[in-house]
CSV table of C-alpha atoms in Angstrom, one decimal:
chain,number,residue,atom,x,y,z
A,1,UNK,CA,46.5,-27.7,17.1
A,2,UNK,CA,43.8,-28.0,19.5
A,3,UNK,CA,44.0,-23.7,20.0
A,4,UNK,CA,43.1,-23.3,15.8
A,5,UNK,CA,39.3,-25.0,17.2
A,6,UNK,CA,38.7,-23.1,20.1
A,7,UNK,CA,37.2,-20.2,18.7
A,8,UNK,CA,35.1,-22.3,16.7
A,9,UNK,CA,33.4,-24.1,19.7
A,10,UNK,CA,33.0,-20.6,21.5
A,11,UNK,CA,31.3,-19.4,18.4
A,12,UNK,CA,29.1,-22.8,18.0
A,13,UNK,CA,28.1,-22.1,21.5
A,14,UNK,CA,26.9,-18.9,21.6
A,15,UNK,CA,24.7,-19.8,18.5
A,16,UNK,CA,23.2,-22.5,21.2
A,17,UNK,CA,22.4,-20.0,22.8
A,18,UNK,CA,20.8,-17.6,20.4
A,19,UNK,CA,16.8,-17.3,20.6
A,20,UNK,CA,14.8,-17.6,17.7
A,21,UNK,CA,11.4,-17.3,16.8
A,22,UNK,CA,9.7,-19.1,14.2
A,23,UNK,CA,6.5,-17.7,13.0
A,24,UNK,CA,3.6,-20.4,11.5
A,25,UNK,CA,1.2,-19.6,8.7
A,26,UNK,CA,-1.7,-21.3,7.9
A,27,UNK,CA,-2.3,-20.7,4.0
A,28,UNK,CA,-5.6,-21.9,2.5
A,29,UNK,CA,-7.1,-22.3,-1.3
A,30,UNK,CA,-10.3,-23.1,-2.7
A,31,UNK,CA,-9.8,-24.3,-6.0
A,32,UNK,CA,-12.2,-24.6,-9.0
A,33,UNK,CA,-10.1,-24.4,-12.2
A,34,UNK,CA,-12.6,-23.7,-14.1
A,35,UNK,CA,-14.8,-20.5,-12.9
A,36,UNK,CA,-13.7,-18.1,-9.6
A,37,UNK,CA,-15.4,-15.0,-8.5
A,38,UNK,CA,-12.6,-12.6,-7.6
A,39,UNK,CA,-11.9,-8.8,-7.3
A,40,UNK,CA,-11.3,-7.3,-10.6
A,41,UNK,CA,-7.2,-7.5,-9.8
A,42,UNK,CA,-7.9,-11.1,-9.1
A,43,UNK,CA,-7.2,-10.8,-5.2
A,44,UNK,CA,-9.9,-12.5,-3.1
A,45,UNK,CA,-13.5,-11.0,-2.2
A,46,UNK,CA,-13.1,-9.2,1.3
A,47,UNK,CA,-13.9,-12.5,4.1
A,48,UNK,CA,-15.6,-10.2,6.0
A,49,UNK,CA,-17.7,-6.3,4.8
A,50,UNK,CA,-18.6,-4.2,7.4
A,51,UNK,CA,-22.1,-2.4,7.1
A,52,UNK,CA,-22.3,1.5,8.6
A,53,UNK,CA,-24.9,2.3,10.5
A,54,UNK,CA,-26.3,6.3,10.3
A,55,UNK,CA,-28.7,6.8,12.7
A,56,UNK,CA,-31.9,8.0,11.8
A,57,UNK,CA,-31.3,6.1,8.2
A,58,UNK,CA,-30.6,2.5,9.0
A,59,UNK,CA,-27.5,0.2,7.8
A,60,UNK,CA,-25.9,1.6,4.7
A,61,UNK,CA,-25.5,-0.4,1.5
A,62,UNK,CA,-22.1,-2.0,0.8
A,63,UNK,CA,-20.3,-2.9,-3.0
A,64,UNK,CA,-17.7,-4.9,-3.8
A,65,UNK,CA,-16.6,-4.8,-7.5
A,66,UNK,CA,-15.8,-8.2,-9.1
A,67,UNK,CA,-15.4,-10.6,-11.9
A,68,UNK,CA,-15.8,-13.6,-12.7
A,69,UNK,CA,-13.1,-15.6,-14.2
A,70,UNK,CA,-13.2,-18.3,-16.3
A,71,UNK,CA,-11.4,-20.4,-19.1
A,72,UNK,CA,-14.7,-21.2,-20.9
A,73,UNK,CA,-16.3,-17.6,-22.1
A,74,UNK,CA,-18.7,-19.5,-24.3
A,75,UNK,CA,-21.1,-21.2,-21.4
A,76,UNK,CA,-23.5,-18.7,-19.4
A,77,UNK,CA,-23.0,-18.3,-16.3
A,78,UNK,CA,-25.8,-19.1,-13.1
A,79,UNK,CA,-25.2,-16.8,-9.5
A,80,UNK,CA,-27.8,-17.4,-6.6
A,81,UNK,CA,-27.4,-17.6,-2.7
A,82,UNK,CA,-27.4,-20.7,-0.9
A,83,UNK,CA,-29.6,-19.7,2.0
A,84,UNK,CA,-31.6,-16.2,2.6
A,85,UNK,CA,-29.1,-13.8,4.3
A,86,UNK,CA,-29.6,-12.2,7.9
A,87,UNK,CA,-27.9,-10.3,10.2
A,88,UNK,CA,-28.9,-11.7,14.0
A,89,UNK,CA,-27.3,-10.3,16.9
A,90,UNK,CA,-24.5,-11.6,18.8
A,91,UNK,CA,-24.9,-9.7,22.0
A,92,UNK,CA,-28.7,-9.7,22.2
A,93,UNK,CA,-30.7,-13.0,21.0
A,94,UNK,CA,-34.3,-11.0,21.8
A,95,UNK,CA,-33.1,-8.7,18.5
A,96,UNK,CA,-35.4,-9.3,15.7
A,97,UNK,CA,-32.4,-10.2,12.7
A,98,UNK,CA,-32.3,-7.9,9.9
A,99,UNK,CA,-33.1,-9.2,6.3
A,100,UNK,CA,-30.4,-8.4,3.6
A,101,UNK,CA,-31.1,-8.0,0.2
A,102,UNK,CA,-27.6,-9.2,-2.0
A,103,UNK,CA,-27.3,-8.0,-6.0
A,104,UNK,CA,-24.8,-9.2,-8.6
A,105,UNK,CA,-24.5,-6.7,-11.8
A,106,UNK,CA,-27.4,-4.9,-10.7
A,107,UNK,CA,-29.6,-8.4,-10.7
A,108,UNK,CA,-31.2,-9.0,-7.3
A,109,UNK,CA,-30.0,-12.1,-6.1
A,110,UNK,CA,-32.3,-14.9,-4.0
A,111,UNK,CA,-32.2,-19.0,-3.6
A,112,UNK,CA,-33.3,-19.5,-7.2
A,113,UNK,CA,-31.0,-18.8,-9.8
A,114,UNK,CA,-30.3,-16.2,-12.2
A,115,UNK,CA,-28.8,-17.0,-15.6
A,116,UNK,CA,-26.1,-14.4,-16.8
A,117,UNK,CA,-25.4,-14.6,-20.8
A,118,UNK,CA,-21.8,-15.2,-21.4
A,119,UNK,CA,-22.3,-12.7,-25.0
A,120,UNK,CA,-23.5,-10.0,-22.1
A,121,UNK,CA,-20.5,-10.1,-19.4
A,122,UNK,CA,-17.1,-11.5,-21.7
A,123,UNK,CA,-15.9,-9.3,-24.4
A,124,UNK,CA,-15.0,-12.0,-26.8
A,125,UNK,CA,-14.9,-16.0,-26.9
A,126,UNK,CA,-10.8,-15.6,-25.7
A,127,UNK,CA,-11.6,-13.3,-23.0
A,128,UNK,CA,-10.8,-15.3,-19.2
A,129,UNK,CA,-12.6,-13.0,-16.9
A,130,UNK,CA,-15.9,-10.6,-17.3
A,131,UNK,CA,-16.3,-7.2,-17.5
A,132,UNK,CA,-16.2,-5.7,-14.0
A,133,UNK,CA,-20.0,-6.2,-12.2
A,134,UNK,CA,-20.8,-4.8,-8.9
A,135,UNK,CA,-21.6,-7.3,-5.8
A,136,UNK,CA,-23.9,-5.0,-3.6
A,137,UNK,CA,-25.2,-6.2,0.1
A,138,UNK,CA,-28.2,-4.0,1.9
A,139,UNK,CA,-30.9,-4.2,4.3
A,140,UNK,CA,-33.9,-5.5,2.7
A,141,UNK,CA,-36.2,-2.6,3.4
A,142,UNK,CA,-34.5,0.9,5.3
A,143,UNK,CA,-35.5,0.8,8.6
A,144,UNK,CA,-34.3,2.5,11.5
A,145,UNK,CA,-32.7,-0.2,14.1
A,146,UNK,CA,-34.1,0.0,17.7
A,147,UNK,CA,-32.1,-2.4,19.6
A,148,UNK,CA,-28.5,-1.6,19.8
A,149,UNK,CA,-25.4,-4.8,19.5
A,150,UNK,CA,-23.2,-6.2,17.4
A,151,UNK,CA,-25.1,-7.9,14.0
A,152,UNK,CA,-23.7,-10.6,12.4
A,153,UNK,CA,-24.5,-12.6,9.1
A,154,UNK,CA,-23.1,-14.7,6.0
A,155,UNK,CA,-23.8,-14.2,2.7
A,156,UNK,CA,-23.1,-17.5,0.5
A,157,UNK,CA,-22.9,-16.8,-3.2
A,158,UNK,CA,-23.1,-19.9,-5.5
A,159,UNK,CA,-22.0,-19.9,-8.9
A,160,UNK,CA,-21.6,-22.0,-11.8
A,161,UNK,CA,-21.3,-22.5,-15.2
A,162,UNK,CA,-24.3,-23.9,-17.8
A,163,UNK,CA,-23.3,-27.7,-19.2
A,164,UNK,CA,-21.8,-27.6,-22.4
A,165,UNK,CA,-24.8,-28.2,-25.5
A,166,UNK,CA,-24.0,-31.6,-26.2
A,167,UNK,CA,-24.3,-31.6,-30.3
A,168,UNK,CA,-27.1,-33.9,-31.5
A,169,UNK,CA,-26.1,-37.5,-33.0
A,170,UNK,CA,-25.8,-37.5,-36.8
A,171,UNK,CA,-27.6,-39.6,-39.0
């Protein structure tokens, strides 16, 4: 009886003895169920957009297409950046940083907000996402770049909604 188990344990031991690897991801969300800026497939905005350099011309401007989804078409919509955006240099801290200049659906975009009418960017009052708008990040003024490194800046886009119009009281 005992010989029906032995190649049982010889199998349980070699599995002992297997190696395996076990791979960890860390997955994150930012959530706002009611308005996201997305690419126009719904995948995320690029974390990170790489601006060419040509010399002789300066950095070269970079867009993104997007839209804006929502489940309330009806309310305008408000985009402007938290902070002014710069690119500073990581490898030389004497570099003077480099000014960008961010648009959203050909608006130029600064600290103070923009309104965007909900009748100009959502085809009808059932539609959950705008028509597609370009997100475009450039220097602020072409200039050629005279001290060489690696740049380095965030752009932080804000956007929200308008408050619902709250219908007066009736008499």
């Amino acid at each position: 009886m005992m010989i029906k188990y032995i190649p049982v344990i010889a199998m349980s031991m070699l599995s002992l003895s297997a190696m395996a690897v076990q791979k960890d991801i860390t997955v994150v969300a930012d959530v706002d169920p009611t308005l996201e800026l997305l690419q126009p497939d719904g995948s995320a905005l690029p974390s990170t957009l790489r601006l060419s350099y040509v010399p002789g011309s300066g950095l070269q401007k970079q867009s993104v297409q997007t839209k804006i989804f929502s489940n309330d078409a009806s309310r305008d919509l408000q985009v402007r950046l938290a902070v002014e955006p710069q690119l500073v240099s990581v490898t030389n801290t004497s570099a003077e940083p480099i000014p960008l200049s961010v648009a959203y659906g050909g608006k130029e975009l600064n600290v103070t907000p923009i309104t965007i009418k909900a009748s100009d960017v959502f085809t009808d009052a059932s539609a959950t996402s705008t028509t597609n708008m370009p997100l475009e990040i450039k220097p602020s003024k072409a200039s050629v770049i005279t001290t060489a490194g690696s740049y380095q800046g965030v752009v932080s886009i804000v956007l929200t909604q308008a408050a619902k119009a709250v219908a007066p009281p009736s008499k």
